[in-house]
């Protein structure tokens, strides 16, 4: 029963199977009839045709090689290695680079903190008397507000000690005594307009 | 003098120290083969010269990426074929704007070429070849002149062996007809 089914199937497939086999056979036979190999074109001319009909200028290949190497090998020495590879290719380069980096960082840290100190901080550390005695030109660095701020910070415990201020603040001294003092010291009355 | 093997070239190119020497070996081995394949396809010597240089620059740039999944020879030829096909397509696109077809330009180019020394029959063959589609011409050149096997050609072009055989036989028949007709 099963055999009968297969037999029927064979007769259905057979026409297609024969066709698919016959096609290349026909094709091969045609070449045999014509006494030609399928891979050979115009057999009489075959050898002659295979000769290269093109030529190149003298020393062309040598010049071309040079150009190729110039374009590839020269650029490779500049371009193909990354910066990281160049820097860290050998450990010998690592230590000087690390040292330089540390120095730069140290310099930045010191310079940065120095720069951050304000003029206010500077004047708070010394008295106004010291400023006037040592470097009075530093006062020009301050604007009006900063000057009063600095003055208030540095002069909180300052007490007038000069003879002139003693004289001015002492109310028991008469005007005549003051005038005498001024004549003696060769000073102008304007000095009292503090 | 024995020809240097591809394995030796690959070994040299895989190390940074010997990369330059390896690449020189590669150029020495393949330069002329690649030039002639390109020359037969693009006809003009100047175009072939430029393309060969572009091919080798591309090879050099991609050498570190070469994973040896295919043979070096196959890989180099694949790069070459891609360059040639894209060059021909570029030229065709350019010529679309003009009245003259690119095939006609090529015919004229090899007829006036000072570096073409072939006789009348060879001229006929070249003219017949120019009438083939680019890919069929490529298959014919690789099989007929370079004697590359269908299997290797299949790896290079990414086409089945059967399709390549058919393409070659179609090309042969067309050329035969064209040469005999003239």
CSV table of C-alpha atoms in Angstrom, one decimal:
chain,number,residue,atom,x,y,z
A,1,UNK,CA,0.0,0.0,0.0
A,2,UNK,CA,2.7,2.4,1.1
A,3,UNK,CA,4.9,1.4,-1.9
A,4,UNK,CA,2.0,2.2,-4.2
A,5,UNK,CA,1.9,5.7,-2.8
A,6,UNK,CA,5.6,6.3,-3.2
A,7,UNK,CA,5.3,4.9,-6.8
A,8,UNK,CA,2.6,7.5,-7.5
A,9,UNK,CA,4.8,10.3,-6.1
A,10,UNK,CA,7.7,9.2,-8.2
A,11,UNK,CA,5.6,9.6,-11.4
A,12,UNK,CA,4.6,13.1,-10.3
A,13,UNK,CA,8.2,14.2,-9.6
A,14,UNK,CA,9.8,12.4,-12.5
A,15,UNK,CA,9.1,15.0,-15.3
A,16,UNK,CA,10.6,17.8,-13.2
A,17,UNK,CA,13.6,15.7,-12.2
A,18,UNK,CA,14.4,14.8,-15.8
A,19,UNK,CA,14.2,18.4,-16.9
A,20,UNK,CA,16.6,19.6,-14.2
A,21,UNK,CA,19.2,17.0,-15.2
A,22,UNK,CA,18.7,17.4,-18.9
A,23,UNK,CA,19.4,21.1,-19.1
A,24,UNK,CA,23.1,21.1,-18.2
A,25,UNK,CA,23.6,17.9,-20.3
A,26,UNK,CA,22.3,19.7,-23.4
A,27,UNK,CA,24.5,22.6,-22.6
A,28,UNK,CA,27.6,20.5,-22.3
A,29,UNK,CA,26.8,18.5,-25.5
A,30,UNK,CA,26.6,21.8,-27.5
A,31,UNK,CA,30.2,22.6,-26.5
A,32,UNK,CA,31.4,19.2,-27.3
A,33,UNK,CA,29.7,19.4,-30.7
A,34,UNK,CA,31.5,22.7,-31.4
A,35,UNK,CA,34.9,21.2,-30.2
A,36,UNK,CA,35.2,23.9,-27.6
A,37,UNK,CA,36.0,23.8,-23.9
A,38,UNK,CA,33.4,25.9,-22.0
A,39,UNK,CA,36.1,28.0,-20.4
A,40,UNK,CA,38.0,28.8,-23.6
A,41,UNK,CA,37.1,31.7,-25.8
A,42,UNK,CA,38.0,31.8,-29.5
A,43,UNK,CA,40.5,29.0,-29.0
A,44,UNK,CA,42.7,30.0,-32.0
A,45,UNK,CA,43.3,33.4,-30.5
A,46,UNK,CA,43.4,32.3,-26.9
A,47,UNK,CA,47.2,32.6,-26.3
A,48,UNK,CA,47.5,35.8,-28.1
A,49,UNK,CA,44.6,37.4,-26.3
A,50,UNK,CA,46.0,36.6,-22.9
A,51,UNK,CA,49.0,38.7,-23.5
A,52,UNK,CA,48.7,42.0,-21.7
A,53,UNK,CA,48.1,44.8,-24.2
A,54,UNK,CA,48.6,47.6,-21.6
A,55,UNK,CA,52.0,49.0,-20.5
A,56,UNK,CA,53.1,51.5,-17.9
A,57,UNK,CA,55.8,54.3,-17.9
A,58,UNK,CA,59.3,53.4,-17.0
A,59,UNK,CA,60.0,52.9,-13.3
A,60,UNK,CA,56.3,53.4,-12.7
A,61,UNK,CA,56.0,50.6,-10.1
A,62,UNK,CA,59.0,51.8,-8.2
A,63,UNK,CA,57.7,55.4,-8.1
A,64,UNK,CA,54.3,54.2,-7.1
A,65,UNK,CA,55.7,52.2,-4.2
A,66,UNK,CA,57.6,55.2,-3.0
A,67,UNK,CA,54.4,57.3,-3.1
A,68,UNK,CA,52.4,54.6,-1.3
A,69,UNK,CA,55.0,54.4,1.5
A,70,UNK,CA,55.2,58.2,1.8
A,71,UNK,CA,51.4,58.4,2.2
A,72,UNK,CA,51.1,55.5,4.6
A,73,UNK,CA,54.2,54.9,6.6
A,74,UNK,CA,54.9,58.6,7.1
A,75,UNK,CA,51.4,59.4,8.3
A,76,UNK,CA,51.4,56.4,10.6
A,77,UNK,CA,54.4,57.7,12.5
A,78,UNK,CA,52.5,60.9,13.2
A,79,UNK,CA,48.9,59.9,13.3
A,80,UNK,CA,48.1,56.3,14.1
A,81,UNK,CA,49.5,56.2,17.7
A,82,UNK,CA,47.3,57.9,20.2
A,83,UNK,CA,48.7,60.6,22.5
A,84,UNK,CA,48.2,58.3,25.4
A,85,UNK,CA,50.3,55.6,23.7
A,86,UNK,CA,53.1,58.0,23.0
A,87,UNK,CA,53.2,59.4,26.5
A,88,UNK,CA,53.0,56.1,28.4
A,89,UNK,CA,54.8,53.8,25.9
A,90,UNK,CA,57.8,53.4,28.3
A,91,UNK,CA,57.8,53.8,32.1
A,92,UNK,CA,60.9,56.0,31.8
A,93,UNK,CA,58.7,58.8,30.6
A,94,UNK,CA,56.1,58.3,33.3
A,95,UNK,CA,58.1,59.7,36.3
A,96,UNK,CA,59.2,63.0,34.8
A,97,UNK,CA,55.7,63.6,33.5
A,98,UNK,CA,54.2,62.8,36.9
A,99,UNK,CA,56.8,65.0,38.7
A,100,UNK,CA,56.0,67.9,36.4
A,101,UNK,CA,52.3,67.5,37.0
A,102,UNK,CA,52.8,67.5,40.7
A,103,UNK,CA,54.9,70.7,40.5
A,104,UNK,CA,52.3,72.4,38.4
A,105,UNK,CA,49.6,71.4,40.9
A,106,UNK,CA,51.6,72.6,43.8
A,107,UNK,CA,52.3,75.9,42.1
A,108,UNK,CA,48.6,76.4,41.3
A,109,UNK,CA,47.6,75.5,44.8
A,110,UNK,CA,50.1,78.0,46.4
A,111,UNK,CA,49.4,80.8,43.9
A,112,UNK,CA,45.7,80.3,44.1
A,113,UNK,CA,45.5,80.5,47.9
A,114,UNK,CA,47.9,83.6,47.9
A,115,UNK,CA,45.7,85.3,45.4
A,116,UNK,CA,42.6,84.6,47.3
A,117,UNK,CA,43.8,86.7,50.3
A,118,UNK,CA,41.9,90.0,50.1
A,119,UNK,CA,43.2,93.4,50.9
A,120,UNK,CA,40.8,93.4,53.8
A,121,UNK,CA,42.6,90.3,55.3
A,122,UNK,CA,45.9,92.0,54.7
A,123,UNK,CA,45.0,95.2,56.6
A,124,UNK,CA,43.3,93.2,59.4
A,125,UNK,CA,46.6,91.7,60.4
A,126,UNK,CA,48.4,95.0,61.0
A,127,UNK,CA,47.6,98.3,62.6
A,128,UNK,CA,47.1,101.5,60.7
A,129,UNK,CA,50.1,102.9,62.3
A,130,UNK,CA,52.2,100.1,60.9
A,131,UNK,CA,50.8,100.7,57.5
A,132,UNK,CA,51.5,104.4,57.6
A,133,UNK,CA,55.0,103.9,58.9
A,134,UNK,CA,56.1,101.0,56.7
A,135,UNK,CA,54.2,101.4,53.4
A,136,UNK,CA,51.7,104.2,53.2
A,137,UNK,CA,51.3,103.7,49.5
A,138,UNK,CA,49.4,100.5,50.2
A,139,UNK,CA,46.5,102.7,51.2
A,140,UNK,CA,46.0,103.6,47.6
A,141,UNK,CA,45.1,100.0,46.9
A,142,UNK,CA,41.8,100.5,48.8
A,143,UNK,CA,38.6,102.0,47.7
A,144,UNK,CA,36.7,104.2,50.2
A,145,UNK,CA,34.5,101.4,51.7
A,146,UNK,CA,37.4,99.0,52.0
A,147,UNK,CA,39.5,101.6,53.7
A,148,UNK,CA,36.9,102.2,56.4
A,149,UNK,CA,36.4,98.5,56.8
A,150,UNK,CA,40.2,98.0,57.2
A,151,UNK,CA,40.4,100.8,59.6
A,152,UNK,CA,37.6,99.5,61.7
A,153,UNK,CA,39.2,96.0,61.8
A,154,UNK,CA,42.8,97.1,62.4
A,155,UNK,CA,42.0,100.1,64.8
A,156,UNK,CA,39.5,98.5,67.1
A,157,UNK,CA,42.1,98.5,69.9
A,158,UNK,CA,43.9,101.6,68.7
A,159,UNK,CA,44.2,104.5,71.1
A,160,UNK,CA,45.6,107.9,70.1
A,161,UNK,CA,49.0,108.3,71.6
A,162,UNK,CA,50.6,111.2,69.9
A,163,UNK,CA,51.1,114.4,71.8
A,164,UNK,CA,48.9,116.2,69.3
A,165,UNK,CA,45.9,114.1,70.0
A,166,UNK,CA,46.5,114.2,73.7
A,167,UNK,CA,46.5,118.0,73.5
A,168,UNK,CA,43.4,118.0,71.4
A,169,UNK,CA,41.4,115.7,73.5
A,170,UNK,CA,42.4,117.3,76.8
A,171,UNK,CA,39.6,119.9,77.5
A,172,UNK,CA,41.4,121.3,80.5
A,173,UNK,CA,44.1,122.9,78.3
A,174,UNK,CA,43.3,126.4,77.3
A,175,UNK,CA,43.4,127.8,73.8
A,176,UNK,CA,46.4,129.9,74.6
A,177,UNK,CA,48.4,126.9,75.7
A,178,UNK,CA,47.5,125.3,72.4
A,179,UNK,CA,48.6,128.3,70.4
A,180,UNK,CA,51.9,128.4,72.3
A,181,UNK,CA,52.4,124.7,71.6
A,182,UNK,CA,51.8,125.2,68.0
A,183,UNK,CA,54.2,128.1,67.7
A,184,UNK,CA,56.8,126.1,69.6
A,185,UNK,CA,56.4,123.1,67.3
A,186,UNK,CA,56.1,125.3,64.2
A,187,UNK,CA,52.7,123.8,63.3
A,188,UNK,CA,49.7,125.2,61.6
A,189,UNK,CA,46.3,125.5,63.2
A,190,UNK,CA,44.8,123.5,60.3
A,191,UNK,CA,46.5,120.3,61.8
A,192,UNK,CA,43.7,120.2,64.3
A,193,UNK,CA,41.0,119.8,61.7
A,194,UNK,CA,41.2,116.0,61.9
B,1,UNK,CA,63.6,33.8,-5.5
B,2,UNK,CA,60.7,32.3,-3.5
B,3,UNK,CA,57.5,34.4,-3.0
B,4,UNK,CA,56.8,35.5,0.5
B,5,UNK,CA,53.8,33.9,2.1
B,6,UNK,CA,50.7,35.7,3.3
B,7,UNK,CA,51.2,34.1,6.8
B,8,UNK,CA,54.6,35.8,7.0
B,9,UNK,CA,53.2,39.1,5.9
B,10,UNK,CA,50.4,38.9,8.5
B,11,UNK,CA,52.9,37.9,11.2
B,12,UNK,CA,55.0,41.0,10.4
B,13,UNK,CA,52.0,43.3,10.3
B,14,UNK,CA,50.6,42.1,13.6
B,15,UNK,CA,53.5,43.5,15.6
B,16,UNK,CA,54.0,47.3,15.9
B,17,UNK,CA,57.7,47.0,15.5
B,18,UNK,CA,57.6,45.1,12.2
B,19,UNK,CA,54.4,46.7,10.8
B,20,UNK,CA,56.3,48.9,8.3
B,21,UNK,CA,58.4,46.0,7.1
B,22,UNK,CA,55.3,43.8,6.8
B,23,UNK,CA,53.4,46.4,4.9
B,24,UNK,CA,56.4,46.8,2.5
B,25,UNK,CA,56.3,43.1,1.9
B,26,UNK,CA,52.6,43.2,1.2
B,27,UNK,CA,53.0,46.1,-1.3
B,28,UNK,CA,55.8,44.2,-3.0
B,29,UNK,CA,53.7,41.1,-3.4
B,30,UNK,CA,50.4,42.6,-4.4
B,31,UNK,CA,51.1,45.9,-6.1
B,32,UNK,CA,51.4,44.7,-9.7
B,33,UNK,CA,48.5,42.2,-9.4
B,34,UNK,CA,46.2,44.9,-8.1
B,35,UNK,CA,47.4,47.5,-10.6
B,36,UNK,CA,46.7,45.2,-13.6
B,37,UNK,CA,43.2,44.2,-12.3
B,38,UNK,CA,42.3,47.8,-11.8
B,39,UNK,CA,43.9,48.9,-15.1
B,40,UNK,CA,41.9,46.4,-17.1
B,41,UNK,CA,38.7,47.6,-15.4
B,42,UNK,CA,39.3,51.4,-15.6
B,43,UNK,CA,41.5,51.4,-18.7
B,44,UNK,CA,43.1,54.8,-18.1
B,45,UNK,CA,46.6,54.5,-16.5
B,46,UNK,CA,46.2,57.7,-14.4
B,47,UNK,CA,42.9,56.4,-12.9
B,48,UNK,CA,44.5,53.1,-12.2
B,49,UNK,CA,47.5,54.7,-10.5
B,50,UNK,CA,45.2,56.8,-8.2
B,51,UNK,CA,43.0,53.8,-7.3
B,52,UNK,CA,46.0,51.6,-6.5
B,53,UNK,CA,47.3,54.2,-4.1
B,54,UNK,CA,43.8,54.5,-2.5
B,55,UNK,CA,43.5,50.8,-2.2
B,56,UNK,CA,46.9,50.5,-0.4
B,57,UNK,CA,46.1,53.4,1.9
B,58,UNK,CA,42.8,51.6,2.8
B,59,UNK,CA,44.6,48.4,3.4
B,60,UNK,CA,47.2,50.0,5.6
B,61,UNK,CA,44.5,51.8,7.7
B,62,UNK,CA,42.5,48.6,8.1
B,63,UNK,CA,45.4,46.2,8.7
B,64,UNK,CA,45.0,46.3,12.5
B,65,UNK,CA,41.3,45.4,12.0
B,66,UNK,CA,42.1,42.4,9.8
B,67,UNK,CA,40.9,39.4,11.9
B,68,UNK,CA,42.1,36.7,9.6
B,69,UNK,CA,38.6,35.3,9.1
B,70,UNK,CA,39.4,35.3,5.4
B,71,UNK,CA,42.7,34.9,3.6
B,72,UNK,CA,44.8,38.0,3.2
B,73,UNK,CA,44.6,37.6,-0.6
B,74,UNK,CA,40.8,37.5,-0.5
B,75,UNK,CA,40.7,40.5,1.8
B,76,UNK,CA,42.9,42.6,-0.4
B,77,UNK,CA,41.0,41.7,-3.5
B,78,UNK,CA,37.7,42.5,-1.8
B,79,UNK,CA,39.0,46.0,-1.0
B,80,UNK,CA,40.2,46.4,-4.5
B,81,UNK,CA,36.9,45.3,-6.1
B,82,UNK,CA,34.9,47.6,-3.9
B,83,UNK,CA,37.1,50.5,-4.8
B,84,UNK,CA,36.9,49.7,-8.5
B,85,UNK,CA,33.1,49.3,-8.5
B,86,UNK,CA,32.5,52.5,-6.5
B,87,UNK,CA,34.9,54.3,-8.9
B,88,UNK,CA,33.0,53.1,-12.0
B,89,UNK,CA,29.7,54.0,-10.4
B,90,UNK,CA,31.0,57.5,-9.5
B,91,UNK,CA,32.2,58.0,-13.1
B,92,UNK,CA,28.8,56.8,-14.5
B,93,UNK,CA,26.9,59.2,-12.2
B,94,UNK,CA,29.2,62.0,-13.4
B,95,UNK,CA,28.6,61.1,-17.0
B,96,UNK,CA,24.8,61.0,-16.5
B,97,UNK,CA,24.9,64.7,-16.7
B,98,UNK,CA,26.7,64.8,-20.0
B,99,UNK,CA,25.5,63.5,-23.3
B,100,UNK,CA,28.4,61.0,-23.6
B,101,UNK,CA,28.1,57.7,-21.9
B,102,UNK,CA,30.9,56.4,-19.7
B,103,UNK,CA,31.4,53.2,-21.8
B,104,UNK,CA,32.0,55.5,-24.8
B,105,UNK,CA,34.5,57.5,-22.8
B,106,UNK,CA,36.3,54.3,-21.9
B,107,UNK,CA,36.5,53.1,-25.5
B,108,UNK,CA,38.0,56.4,-26.6
B,109,UNK,CA,40.4,56.4,-23.6
B,110,UNK,CA,42.0,53.1,-24.5
B,111,UNK,CA,42.2,53.9,-28.2
B,112,UNK,CA,44.1,57.1,-27.5
B,113,UNK,CA,46.1,55.6,-24.7
B,114,UNK,CA,49.9,55.8,-25.3
B,115,UNK,CA,50.3,52.9,-22.9
B,116,UNK,CA,48.1,50.5,-24.9
B,117,UNK,CA,50.3,48.4,-27.2
B,118,UNK,CA,47.9,45.7,-28.2
B,119,UNK,CA,47.2,44.7,-31.8
B,120,UNK,CA,43.8,44.8,-33.7
B,121,UNK,CA,42.6,41.6,-32.2
B,122,UNK,CA,43.4,42.7,-28.7
B,123,UNK,CA,41.7,46.0,-29.3
B,124,UNK,CA,38.6,44.1,-30.4
B,125,UNK,CA,38.7,42.0,-27.3
B,126,UNK,CA,39.0,45.1,-25.1
B,127,UNK,CA,36.1,46.8,-27.0
B,128,UNK,CA,34.0,43.7,-26.5
B,129,UNK,CA,34.9,43.6,-22.8
B,130,UNK,CA,33.7,47.2,-22.4
B,131,UNK,CA,30.3,46.2,-23.6
B,132,UNK,CA,29.8,43.8,-20.6
B,133,UNK,CA,28.3,45.0,-17.3
B,134,UNK,CA,30.9,46.0,-14.8
B,135,UNK,CA,30.4,42.9,-12.5
B,136,UNK,CA,30.5,40.5,-15.4
B,137,UNK,CA,33.6,42.1,-16.7
B,138,UNK,CA,35.2,41.8,-13.3
B,139,UNK,CA,34.4,38.1,-13.1
B,140,UNK,CA,35.8,37.6,-16.6
B,141,UNK,CA,39.0,39.5,-15.8
B,142,UNK,CA,39.6,37.6,-12.6
B,143,UNK,CA,39.0,34.2,-14.2
B,144,UNK,CA,40.6,34.7,-17.6
B,145,UNK,CA,43.6,36.9,-16.8
B,146,UNK,CA,44.3,36.2,-13.1
B,147,UNK,CA,43.1,32.6,-13.1
B,148,UNK,CA,41.4,33.0,-9.7
B,149,UNK,CA,39.4,30.0,-8.8
B,150,UNK,CA,35.6,30.3,-8.5
B,151,UNK,CA,35.8,29.4,-4.8
B,152,UNK,CA,38.1,32.3,-4.1
B,153,UNK,CA,36.1,34.6,-6.4
B,154,UNK,CA,33.0,33.7,-4.4
B,155,UNK,CA,34.7,34.8,-1.2
B,156,UNK,CA,35.9,38.0,-2.8
B,157,UNK,CA,32.6,39.0,-4.4
B,158,UNK,CA,30.2,37.4,-2.0
B,159,UNK,CA,28.4,35.6,-4.8
B,160,UNK,CA,27.7,31.9,-5.1
B,161,UNK,CA,30.1,29.7,-7.2
B,162,UNK,CA,27.2,28.7,-9.5
B,163,UNK,CA,26.3,32.3,-10.2
B,164,UNK,CA,29.9,33.1,-10.9
B,165,UNK,CA,30.2,30.2,-13.4
B,166,UNK,CA,27.1,31.3,-15.1
B,167,UNK,CA,28.3,34.9,-15.2
B,168,UNK,CA,31.6,33.8,-16.7
B,169,UNK,CA,30.0,31.7,-19.4
B,170,UNK,CA,27.7,34.5,-20.4
B,171,UNK,CA,30.6,36.8,-20.6
B,172,UNK,CA,32.6,34.3,-22.7
B,173,UNK,CA,29.7,33.8,-25.1
B,174,UNK,CA,29.2,37.5,-25.5
B,175,UNK,CA,32.8,38.2,-26.1
B,176,UNK,CA,33.1,35.3,-28.6
B,177,UNK,CA,30.2,36.7,-30.5
B,178,UNK,CA,31.5,40.3,-30.5
B,179,UNK,CA,35.1,39.3,-31.5
B,180,UNK,CA,33.9,37.1,-34.3
B,181,UNK,CA,31.3,39.6,-35.5
B,182,UNK,CA,33.9,42.3,-36.0
